Structure formats: C-alpha cells, structure tokens
Tab-separated table of C-alpha atoms in Angstrom:
chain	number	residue	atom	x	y	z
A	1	UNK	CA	103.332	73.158	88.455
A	2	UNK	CA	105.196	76.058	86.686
A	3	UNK	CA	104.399	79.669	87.408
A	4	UNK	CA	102.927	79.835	83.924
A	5	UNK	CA	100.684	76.908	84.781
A	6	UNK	CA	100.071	78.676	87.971
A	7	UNK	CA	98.766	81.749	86.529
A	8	UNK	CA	96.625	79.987	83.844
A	9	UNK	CA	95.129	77.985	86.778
A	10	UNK	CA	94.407	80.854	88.536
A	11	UNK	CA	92.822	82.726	85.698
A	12	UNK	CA	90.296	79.656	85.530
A	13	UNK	CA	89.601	80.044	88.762
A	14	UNK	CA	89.352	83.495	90.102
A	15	UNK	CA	86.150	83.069	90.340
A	16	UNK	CA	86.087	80.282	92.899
A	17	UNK	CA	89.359	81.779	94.396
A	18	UNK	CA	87.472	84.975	95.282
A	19	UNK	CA	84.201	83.648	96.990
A	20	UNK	CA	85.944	80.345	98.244
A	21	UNK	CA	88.011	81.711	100.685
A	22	UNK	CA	86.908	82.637	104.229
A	23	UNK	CA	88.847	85.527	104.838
A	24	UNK	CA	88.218	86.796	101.306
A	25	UNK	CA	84.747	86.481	101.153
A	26	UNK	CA	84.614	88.160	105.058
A	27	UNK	CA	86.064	90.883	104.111
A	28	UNK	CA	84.153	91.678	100.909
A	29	UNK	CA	80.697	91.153	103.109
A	30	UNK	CA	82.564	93.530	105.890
A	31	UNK	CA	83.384	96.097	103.249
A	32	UNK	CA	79.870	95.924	101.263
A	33	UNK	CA	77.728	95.871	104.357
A	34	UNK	CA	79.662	99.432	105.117
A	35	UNK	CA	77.756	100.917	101.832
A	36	UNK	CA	74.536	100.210	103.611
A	37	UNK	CA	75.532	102.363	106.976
A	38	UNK	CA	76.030	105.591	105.022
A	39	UNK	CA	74.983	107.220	101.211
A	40	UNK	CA	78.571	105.906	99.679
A	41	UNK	CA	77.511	103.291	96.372
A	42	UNK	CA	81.526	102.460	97.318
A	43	UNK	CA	82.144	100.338	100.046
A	44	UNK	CA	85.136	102.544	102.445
A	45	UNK	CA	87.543	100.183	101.606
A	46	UNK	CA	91.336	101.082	103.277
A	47	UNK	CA	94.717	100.005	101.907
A	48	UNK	CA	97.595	101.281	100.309
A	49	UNK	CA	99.153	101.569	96.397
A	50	UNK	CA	101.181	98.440	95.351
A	51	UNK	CA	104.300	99.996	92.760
A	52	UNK	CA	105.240	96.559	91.273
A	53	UNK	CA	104.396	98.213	87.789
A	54	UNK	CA	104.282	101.529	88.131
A	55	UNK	CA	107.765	101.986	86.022
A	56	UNK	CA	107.522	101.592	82.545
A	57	UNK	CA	110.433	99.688	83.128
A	58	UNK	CA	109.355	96.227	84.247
A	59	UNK	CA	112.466	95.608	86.275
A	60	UNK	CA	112.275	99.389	87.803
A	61	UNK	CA	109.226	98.518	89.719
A	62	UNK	CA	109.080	98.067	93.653
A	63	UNK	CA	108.612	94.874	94.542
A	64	UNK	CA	105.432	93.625	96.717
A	65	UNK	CA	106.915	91.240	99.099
A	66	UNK	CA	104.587	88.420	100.172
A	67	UNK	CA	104.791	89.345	103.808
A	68	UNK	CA	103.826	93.020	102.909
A	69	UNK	CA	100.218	91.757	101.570
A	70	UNK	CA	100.174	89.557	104.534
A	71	UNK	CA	100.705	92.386	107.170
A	72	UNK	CA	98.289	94.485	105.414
A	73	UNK	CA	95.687	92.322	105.881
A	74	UNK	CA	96.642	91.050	109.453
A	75	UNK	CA	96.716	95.095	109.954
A	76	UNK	CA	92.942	95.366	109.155
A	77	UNK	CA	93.130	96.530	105.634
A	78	UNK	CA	91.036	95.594	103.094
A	79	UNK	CA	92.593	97.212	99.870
A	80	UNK	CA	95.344	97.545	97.115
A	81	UNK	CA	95.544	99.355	93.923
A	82	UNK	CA	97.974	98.960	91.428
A	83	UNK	CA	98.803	101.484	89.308
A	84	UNK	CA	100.578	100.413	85.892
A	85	UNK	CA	102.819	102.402	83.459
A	86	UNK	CA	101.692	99.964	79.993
A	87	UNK	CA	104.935	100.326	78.682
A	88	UNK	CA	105.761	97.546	81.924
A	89	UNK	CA	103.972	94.438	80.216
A	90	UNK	CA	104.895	94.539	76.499
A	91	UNK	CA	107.876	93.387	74.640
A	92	UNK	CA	109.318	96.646	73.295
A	93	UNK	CA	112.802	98.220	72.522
A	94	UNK	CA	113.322	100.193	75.552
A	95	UNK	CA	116.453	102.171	74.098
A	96	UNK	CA	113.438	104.564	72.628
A	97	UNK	CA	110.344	106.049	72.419
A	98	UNK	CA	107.699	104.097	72.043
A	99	UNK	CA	105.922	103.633	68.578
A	100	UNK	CA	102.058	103.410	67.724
A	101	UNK	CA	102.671	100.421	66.150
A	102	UNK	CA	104.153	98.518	69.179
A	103	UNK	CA	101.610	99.979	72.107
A	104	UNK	CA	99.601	96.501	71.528
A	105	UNK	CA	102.661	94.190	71.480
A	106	UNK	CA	101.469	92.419	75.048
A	107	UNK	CA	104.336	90.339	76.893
A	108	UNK	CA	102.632	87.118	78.583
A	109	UNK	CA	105.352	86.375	80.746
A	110	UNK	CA	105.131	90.222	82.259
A	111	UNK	CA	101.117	90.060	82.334
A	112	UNK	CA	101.523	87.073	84.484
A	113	UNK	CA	103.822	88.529	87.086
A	114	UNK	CA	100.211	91.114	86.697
A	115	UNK	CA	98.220	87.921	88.001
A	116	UNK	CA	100.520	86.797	90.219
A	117	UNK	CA	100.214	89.833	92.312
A	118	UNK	CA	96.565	90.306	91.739
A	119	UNK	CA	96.103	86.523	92.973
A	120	UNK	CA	98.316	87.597	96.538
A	121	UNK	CA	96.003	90.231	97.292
A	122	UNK	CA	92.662	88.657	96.645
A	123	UNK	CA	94.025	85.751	98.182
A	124	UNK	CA	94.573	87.929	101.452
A	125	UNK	CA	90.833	89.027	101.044
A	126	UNK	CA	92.279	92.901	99.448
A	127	UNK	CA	89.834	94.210	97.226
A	128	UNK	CA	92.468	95.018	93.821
A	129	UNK	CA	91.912	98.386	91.917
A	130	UNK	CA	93.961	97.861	88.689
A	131	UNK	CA	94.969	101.068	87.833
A	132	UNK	CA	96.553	102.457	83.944
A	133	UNK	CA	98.930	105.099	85.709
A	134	UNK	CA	100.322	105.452	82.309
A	135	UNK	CA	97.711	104.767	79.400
A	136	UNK	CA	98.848	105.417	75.525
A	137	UNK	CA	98.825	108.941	75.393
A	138	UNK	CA	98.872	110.272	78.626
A	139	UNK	CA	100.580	110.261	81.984
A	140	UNK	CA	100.179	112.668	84.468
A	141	UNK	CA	103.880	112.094	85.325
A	142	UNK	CA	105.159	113.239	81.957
A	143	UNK	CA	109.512	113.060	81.607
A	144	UNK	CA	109.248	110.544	78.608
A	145	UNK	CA	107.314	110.652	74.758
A	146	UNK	CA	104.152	108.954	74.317
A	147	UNK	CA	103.405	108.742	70.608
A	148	UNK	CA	99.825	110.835	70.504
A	149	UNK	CA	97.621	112.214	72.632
A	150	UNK	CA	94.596	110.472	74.281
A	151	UNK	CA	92.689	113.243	74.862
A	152	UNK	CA	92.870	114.046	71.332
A	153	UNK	CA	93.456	111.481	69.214
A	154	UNK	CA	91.264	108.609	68.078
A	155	UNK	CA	94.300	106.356	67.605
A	156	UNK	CA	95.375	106.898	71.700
A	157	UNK	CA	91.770	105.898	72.279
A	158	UNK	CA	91.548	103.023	70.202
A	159	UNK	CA	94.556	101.301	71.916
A	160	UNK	CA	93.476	102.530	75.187
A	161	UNK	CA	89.936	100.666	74.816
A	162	UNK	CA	92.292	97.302	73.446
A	163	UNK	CA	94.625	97.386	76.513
A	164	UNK	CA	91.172	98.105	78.790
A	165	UNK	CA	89.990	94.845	76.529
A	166	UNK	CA	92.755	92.655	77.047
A	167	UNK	CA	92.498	93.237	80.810
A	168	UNK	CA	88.417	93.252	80.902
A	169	UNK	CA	89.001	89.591	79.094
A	170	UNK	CA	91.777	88.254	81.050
A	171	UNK	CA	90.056	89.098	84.095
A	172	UNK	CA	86.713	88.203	83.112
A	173	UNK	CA	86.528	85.599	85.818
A	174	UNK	CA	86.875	87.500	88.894
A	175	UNK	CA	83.739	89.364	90.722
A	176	UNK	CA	83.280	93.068	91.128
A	177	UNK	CA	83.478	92.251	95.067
A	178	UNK	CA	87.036	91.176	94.700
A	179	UNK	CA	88.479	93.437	91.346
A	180	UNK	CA	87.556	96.986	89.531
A	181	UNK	CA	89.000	98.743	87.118
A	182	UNK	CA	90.394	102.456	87.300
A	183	UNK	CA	90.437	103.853	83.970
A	184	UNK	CA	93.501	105.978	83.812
A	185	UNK	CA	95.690	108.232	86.746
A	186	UNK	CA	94.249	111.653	87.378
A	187	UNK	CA	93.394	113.252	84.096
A	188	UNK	CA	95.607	116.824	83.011
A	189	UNK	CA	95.960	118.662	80.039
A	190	UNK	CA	99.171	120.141	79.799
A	191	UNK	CA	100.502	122.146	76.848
A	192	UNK	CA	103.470	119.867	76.265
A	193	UNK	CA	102.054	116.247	77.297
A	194	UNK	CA	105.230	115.505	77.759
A	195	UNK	CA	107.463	117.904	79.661
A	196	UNK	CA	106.033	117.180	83.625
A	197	UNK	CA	106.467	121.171	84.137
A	198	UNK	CA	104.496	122.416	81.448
A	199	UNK	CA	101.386	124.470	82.162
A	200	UNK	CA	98.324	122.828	82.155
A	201	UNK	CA	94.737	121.852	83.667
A	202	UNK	CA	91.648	119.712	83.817
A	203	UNK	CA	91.116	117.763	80.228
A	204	UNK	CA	88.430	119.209	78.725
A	205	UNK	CA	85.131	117.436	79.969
A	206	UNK	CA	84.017	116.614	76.489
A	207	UNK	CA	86.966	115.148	75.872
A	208	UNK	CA	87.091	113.312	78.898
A	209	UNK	CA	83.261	112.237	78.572
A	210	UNK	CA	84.105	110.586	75.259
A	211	UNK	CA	87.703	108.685	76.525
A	212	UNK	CA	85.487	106.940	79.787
A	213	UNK	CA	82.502	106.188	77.484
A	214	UNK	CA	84.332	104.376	75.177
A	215	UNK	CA	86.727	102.565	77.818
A	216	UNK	CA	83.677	102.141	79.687
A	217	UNK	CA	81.799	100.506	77.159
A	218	UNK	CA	84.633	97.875	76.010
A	219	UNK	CA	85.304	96.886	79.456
A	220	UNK	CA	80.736	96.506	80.022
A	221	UNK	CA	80.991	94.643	76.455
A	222	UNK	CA	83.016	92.004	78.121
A	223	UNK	CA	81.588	91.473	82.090
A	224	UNK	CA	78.606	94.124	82.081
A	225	UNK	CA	78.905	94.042	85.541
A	226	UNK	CA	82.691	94.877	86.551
A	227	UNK	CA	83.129	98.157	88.673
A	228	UNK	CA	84.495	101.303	86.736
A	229	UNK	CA	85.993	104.002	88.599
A	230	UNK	CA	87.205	107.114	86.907
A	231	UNK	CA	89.623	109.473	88.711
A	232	UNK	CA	88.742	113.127	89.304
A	233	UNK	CA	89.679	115.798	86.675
A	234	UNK	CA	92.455	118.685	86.751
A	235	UNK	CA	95.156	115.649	88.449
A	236	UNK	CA	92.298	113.708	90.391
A	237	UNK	CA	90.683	116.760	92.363
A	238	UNK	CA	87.804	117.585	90.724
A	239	UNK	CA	84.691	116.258	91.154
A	240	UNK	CA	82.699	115.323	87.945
A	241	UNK	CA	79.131	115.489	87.984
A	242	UNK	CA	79.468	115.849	83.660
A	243	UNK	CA	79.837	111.848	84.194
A	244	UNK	CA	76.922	111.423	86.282
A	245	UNK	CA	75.128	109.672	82.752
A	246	UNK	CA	77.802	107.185	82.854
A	247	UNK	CA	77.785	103.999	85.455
A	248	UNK	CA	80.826	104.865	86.689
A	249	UNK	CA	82.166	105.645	90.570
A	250	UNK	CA	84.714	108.276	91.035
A	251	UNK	CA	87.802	108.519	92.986
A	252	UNK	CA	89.297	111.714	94.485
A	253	UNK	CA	92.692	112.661	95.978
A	254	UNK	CA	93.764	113.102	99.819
A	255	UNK	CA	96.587	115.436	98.789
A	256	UNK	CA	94.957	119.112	99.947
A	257	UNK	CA	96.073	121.479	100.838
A	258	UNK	CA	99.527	120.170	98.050
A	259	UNK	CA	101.960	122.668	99.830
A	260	UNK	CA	101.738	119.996	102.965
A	261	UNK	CA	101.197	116.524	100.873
A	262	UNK	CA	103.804	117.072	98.342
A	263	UNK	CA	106.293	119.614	100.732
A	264	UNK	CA	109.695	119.708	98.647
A	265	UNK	CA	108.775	116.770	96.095
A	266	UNK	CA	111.382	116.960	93.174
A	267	UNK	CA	108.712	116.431	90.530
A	268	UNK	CA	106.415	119.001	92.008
A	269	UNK	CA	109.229	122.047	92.339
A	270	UNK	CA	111.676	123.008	90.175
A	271	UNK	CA	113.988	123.906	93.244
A	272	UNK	CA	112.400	122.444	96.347
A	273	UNK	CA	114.918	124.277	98.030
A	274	UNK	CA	112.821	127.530	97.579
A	275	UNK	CA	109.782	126.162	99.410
A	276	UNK	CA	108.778	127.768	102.376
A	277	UNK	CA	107.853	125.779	105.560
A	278	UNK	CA	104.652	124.575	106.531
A	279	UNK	CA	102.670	123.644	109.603
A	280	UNK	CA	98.775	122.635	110.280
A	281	UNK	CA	96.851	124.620	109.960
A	282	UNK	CA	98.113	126.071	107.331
A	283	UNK	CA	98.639	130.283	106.674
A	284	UNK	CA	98.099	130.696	103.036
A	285	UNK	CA	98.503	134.526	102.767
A	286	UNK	CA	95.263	135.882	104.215
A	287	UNK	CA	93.729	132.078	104.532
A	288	UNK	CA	94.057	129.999	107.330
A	289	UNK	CA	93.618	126.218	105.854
A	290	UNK	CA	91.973	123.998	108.837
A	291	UNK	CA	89.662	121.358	109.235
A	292	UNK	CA	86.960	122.950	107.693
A	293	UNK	CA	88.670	123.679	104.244
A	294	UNK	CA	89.122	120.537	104.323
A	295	UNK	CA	85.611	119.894	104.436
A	296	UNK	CA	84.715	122.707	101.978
A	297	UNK	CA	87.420	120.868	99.253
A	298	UNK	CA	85.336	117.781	99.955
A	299	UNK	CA	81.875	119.013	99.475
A	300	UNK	CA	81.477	118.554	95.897
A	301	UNK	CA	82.639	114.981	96.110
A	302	UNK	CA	79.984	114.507	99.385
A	303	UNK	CA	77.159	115.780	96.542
A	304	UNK	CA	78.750	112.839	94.114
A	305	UNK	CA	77.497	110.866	96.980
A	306	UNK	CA	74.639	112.699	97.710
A	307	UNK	CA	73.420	112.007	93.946
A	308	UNK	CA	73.738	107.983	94.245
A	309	UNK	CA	77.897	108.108	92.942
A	310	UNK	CA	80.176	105.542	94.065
A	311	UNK	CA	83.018	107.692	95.445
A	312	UNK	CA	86.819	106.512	97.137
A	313	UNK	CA	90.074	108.329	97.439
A	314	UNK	CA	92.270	106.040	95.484
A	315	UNK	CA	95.361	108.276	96.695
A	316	UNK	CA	96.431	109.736	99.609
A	317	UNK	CA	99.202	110.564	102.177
A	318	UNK	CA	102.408	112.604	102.596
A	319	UNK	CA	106.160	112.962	100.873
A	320	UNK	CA	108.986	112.353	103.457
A	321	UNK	CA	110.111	115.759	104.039
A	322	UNK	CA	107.265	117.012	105.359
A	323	UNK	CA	107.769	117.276	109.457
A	324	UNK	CA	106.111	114.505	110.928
A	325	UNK	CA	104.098	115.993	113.414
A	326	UNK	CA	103.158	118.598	110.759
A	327	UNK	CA	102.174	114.922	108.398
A	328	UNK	CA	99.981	113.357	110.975
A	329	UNK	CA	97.902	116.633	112.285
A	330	UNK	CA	97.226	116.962	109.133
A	331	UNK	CA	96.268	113.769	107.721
A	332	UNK	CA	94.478	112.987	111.030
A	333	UNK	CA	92.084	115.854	109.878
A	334	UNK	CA	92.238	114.421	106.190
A	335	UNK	CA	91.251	110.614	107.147
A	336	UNK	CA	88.291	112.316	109.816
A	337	UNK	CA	86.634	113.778	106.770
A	338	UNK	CA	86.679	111.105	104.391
A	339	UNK	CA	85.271	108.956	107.212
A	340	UNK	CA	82.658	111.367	107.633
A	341	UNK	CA	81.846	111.185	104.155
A	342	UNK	CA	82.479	107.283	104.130
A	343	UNK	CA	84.898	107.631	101.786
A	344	UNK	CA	87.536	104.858	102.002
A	345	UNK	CA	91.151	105.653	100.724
A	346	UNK	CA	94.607	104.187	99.181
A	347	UNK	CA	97.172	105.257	100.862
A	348	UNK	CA	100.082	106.179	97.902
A	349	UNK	CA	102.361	103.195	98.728
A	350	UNK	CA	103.196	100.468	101.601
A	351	UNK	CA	107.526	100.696	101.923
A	352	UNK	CA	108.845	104.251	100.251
A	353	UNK	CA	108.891	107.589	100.784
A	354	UNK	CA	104.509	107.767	101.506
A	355	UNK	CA	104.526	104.850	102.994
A	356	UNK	CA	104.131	102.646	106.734
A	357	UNK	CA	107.389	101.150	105.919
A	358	UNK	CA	110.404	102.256	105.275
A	359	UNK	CA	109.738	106.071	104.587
A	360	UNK	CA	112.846	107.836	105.064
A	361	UNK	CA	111.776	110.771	107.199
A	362	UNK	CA	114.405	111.902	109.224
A	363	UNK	CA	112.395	112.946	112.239
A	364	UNK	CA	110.647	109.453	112.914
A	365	UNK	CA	111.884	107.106	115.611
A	366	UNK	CA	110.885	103.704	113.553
A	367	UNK	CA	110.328	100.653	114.988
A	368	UNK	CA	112.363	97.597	113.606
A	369	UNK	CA	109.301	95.658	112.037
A	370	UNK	CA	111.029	91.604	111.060
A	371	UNK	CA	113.846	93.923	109.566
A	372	UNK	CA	111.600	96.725	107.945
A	373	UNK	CA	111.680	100.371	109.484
A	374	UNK	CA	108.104	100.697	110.761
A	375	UNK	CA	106.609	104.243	111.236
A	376	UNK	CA	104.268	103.230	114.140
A	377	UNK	CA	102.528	106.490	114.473
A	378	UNK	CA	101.685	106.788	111.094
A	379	UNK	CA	100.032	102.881	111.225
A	380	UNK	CA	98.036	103.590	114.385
A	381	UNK	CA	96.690	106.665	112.973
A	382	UNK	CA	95.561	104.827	109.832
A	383	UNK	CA	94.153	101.744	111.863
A	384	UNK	CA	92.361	103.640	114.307
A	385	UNK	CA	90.474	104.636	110.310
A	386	UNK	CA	89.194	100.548	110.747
C-alpha cells in the first residue's frame, strides 16, 4: 500500500483505530475518569507540542520521529498538540506574501503528512489537539504579511471557518476522546499585525466572541460533538468568562511570571543581552513572585472551572537560557498548581530548546538517551505530574 493509500485508509477508519486499540482506548478511559475526581470538564491530560508544522514552510518544520511518540507514551504521557502555521499545507509561491486568493489552495500530499502524524499519536493512545498557530490573518508570532486581519475582517473569517471546515470534514471520523480542535494560538491585537514588536493587547472580546462563534459553529455543523478549545486572550493568559455562552473549553498558558519562562528569548527582547537575571522566587521591584502568585494568576482560570468550563494549559515550560535550577524550582511550583486545579498541560515541545530532549542548556549534565541528549531532571519532574 502507498502512503497515500495509507492515509485514505486511515481516514476511513479513525474511528475504529481510536476505540480498537487497547492502549488507546486505556488511556482515554484513564484520562476521562480523571474529570470525575475533580471540577475540570477537561480531562488533565500531559504531553508535549509536536513542531512538524509549525513553519509555514513545510520543509522548515521539526520532525516527530517515530520513537519520540513512542517514548512519550512509554513515559506516561497521554498528550500532543500540534500547532500549524496554514501556509505549511497549501501549494503556494513561497518567494512572497501570501494572497487572499490562494489561502484556500489545500496541498493533499502536505495534509497527509497532517494524518500521518495524527495517526502516530492516536495510535500510541495521545489524545491530538490540532492547533492553527498561524490562521489567515493572525499569528501571534508576527515577522511575515498575512493579507487581512482576522479580527477585523470578514474575508480572514470566512477562510478561517473553510480551513476549520476542511479539517472538521477530514477528520470527521475520529472521536472527541481521541482528537479536538484548538481554534487559533493565543489571541493579540497588535497595532502592526505584522511587525512581532509592535505594541499591542488582548483582541477585543467582541471581536473575539464573533471569530470562535463562527469557527465554532462550522466545525458543530460538521460532528456536533467534536471538542473546541479556545486559547486565553491578551497571548493565551486571560481567562474568558465573555465565552462562557459558547460550548467551548479554554486553554491557558504556564509561562508566568514571562521574565523566568521566556529569560533572554530573541523574539521576546529586542537585546536579550539587557535582561537582568532571575531566580525563584522572583524580586519584581517591591513584589516578591512565589508560589502563591502563582496561585493568584491562576484563580480566574480555577472560577472557569468552578463555572462547569473545560480548562487545560495547552503551553508550558522554559527557554534554554534560563539557569536550570532557577527552570525547575520554578516550574515545580507551576506544574503543583495546575495539578491542584486539575489542569493538565502541553509542554511547548519534545527535542528543542523547551524541551526533554535535546534542549541546549549549558548547565545540564544530559543523559545520552539511544543517541538523544536527555535532560533527566526535567523528565522526572514532569512524570512525577502522572
């Protein structure tokens, strides 16, 4: 069989793929039954960000190697998301911008390297969270032109709701226990949608309101009962109660306090060489950030919960040049709160600079994993999460 046959077959039968395997359908009972123990809608499911597609580029990706899904779910995890830049799967001119009249031009061979990695994962019993990191008209990590707007313009909406379609349809096979859908990568209004340093804040909650209601109800129009997640406002930190009217969870961020998550990231600072040092807790002029601001940052997310909304942390974790011991204080403090909550998380990557494997930190004595540069620490912290 070719991989095109292969990924037809499999679109046929997701369905039977996703309840017909043991370790699949385990781990979805596992990871449901954990909704009943606490006031989460969500199950706490626990994994890490898959980059295949994040570049609009579709050979600038980072590769998913089958042992990587493997270990994850020998590890104990029970997640992936995959966040995709839309440019990745169509059959454009990449020498330029893109046009409005090309955002629909869909690329089957490129949507079927898509399946392919959404087959591995459910196939490993991961629960996949297909994610637009770049949707027509917005990106929160601008650097490129996007023809319009989407929290403006009705044309960025209307191909929005046709690439939310095309997915809704292609995946119309697969259960809710095994596949949702995350609408679009922490929401921001900047001035200049496309210069990532331009000013800017949470889209306007009208705006957003109308952008999820109509994504929400193309995707409902095809499989009424696929899960819908829409990421918290302002970058993904914001809690949104103005969607409460909507059946739709929410996911929030495990980046606070940002001086410690994102210490020295290029596309944060202008000159990360001007950032001061940091250390946990945190002194923040006359604030000392602990444990409990932590928990304060939290609290509107916990009344999310409290009011019957599905919430998970579809991002977290730490750039590389934060100091390790500095990384894992820290985000030991981070994962004891969202477990308090029961608030499952992503962790932003498996092998780069955020991830398990093959991190680069300069302070970490890794351990030599079947040729990958394992950060043992950081994977005993997160398993001891399980």
């Amino acid at each position: 069989m070719n991989t095109s046959d292969s990924r037809r077959d499999f679109l046929k039968k997701s369905a039977l793929l996703g309840s017909g395997l043991s370790l699949a359908a385990s781990t979805s009972l596992k990871a449901f039954a954990e909704v009943a123990k606490s006031k989460n809608k969500l199950p706490a499911w626990k994994g890490f960000n898959l980059l295949d597609f994040f570049s609009h580029d579709p050979n600038g990706g980072r590769p998913t190697k089958p042992e990587y899904i493997q270990w994850i779910a020998d590890w104990g995890f029970d997640f992936a998301r995959i966040p995709i830049s839309y440019p990745s799967y169509l059959d454009i001119d990449r020498s330029r911008p893109i046009r409005p009249d090309e955002v629909l031009n869909f690329d089957e061979s490129r949507l079927e390297k898509v399946d392919e990695l959404v087959e591995r994962c459910i196939s490993q019993g991961l629960h996949v969270s297909l994610n637009l990191h770049r949707a027509p008209g917005f990106c929160i990590n601008a650097g490129f032109v996007e023809p319009y707007n989407l929290w403006k313009d009705q044309e960025a909406l209307d191909a929005f709701c046709a690439h939310w379609d095309m997915w809704a349809t292609r995946y119309n096979g697969i259960s809710k226990k095994n596949l949702s859908f995350d609408l679009v990568n922490e929401p921001y209004q900047r001035a200049d949608p496309n210069d990532q340093h331009s000013p800017g804040g949470p889209v306007d909650m009208l705006d957003y309101h109308r952008v999820a209601e109509a994504a929400l109800g193309t995707i409902k129009s095809v499989k009424k009962s696929r899960l819908v997640i829409a990421d918290g406002n302002g970058g993904g930190g914001i809690a949104m109660p103005e969607l409460a009217d909507l059946e739709l969870a929410q996911s929030c961020r495990g980046y606070h306090p940002f001086p410690i998550s994102h210490y020295k990231a290029s596309w944060v600072y202008k000159d990360p060489s001007t950032v001061p040092p940091v250390d946990w807790p945190l002194q923040q002029v006359d604030k000392l950030l602990d444990i409990e601001n932590i928990r304060e940052y939290y609290a509107p997310w916990k009344t999310l919960i409290d009011q019957g909304i599905g919430v998970h942390c579809g991002e977290c974790g730490c750039y590389n040049e934060t100091p390790h011991d500095v990384f894992l204080s820290w985000f030991g403090d981070v994962l004891t709160v969202l477990k308090e909550n029961g608030i499952g998380f992503g962790i932003w990557e498996f092998s780069g600079t955020f991830g398990v494997l093959n991190s680069g930190r300069k302070d970490v004595e890794y351990e030599d994993w079947y040729g990958e540069k394992l950060d043992r620490k950081f994977l005993d912290l997160l398993r001891s999460q399980i």
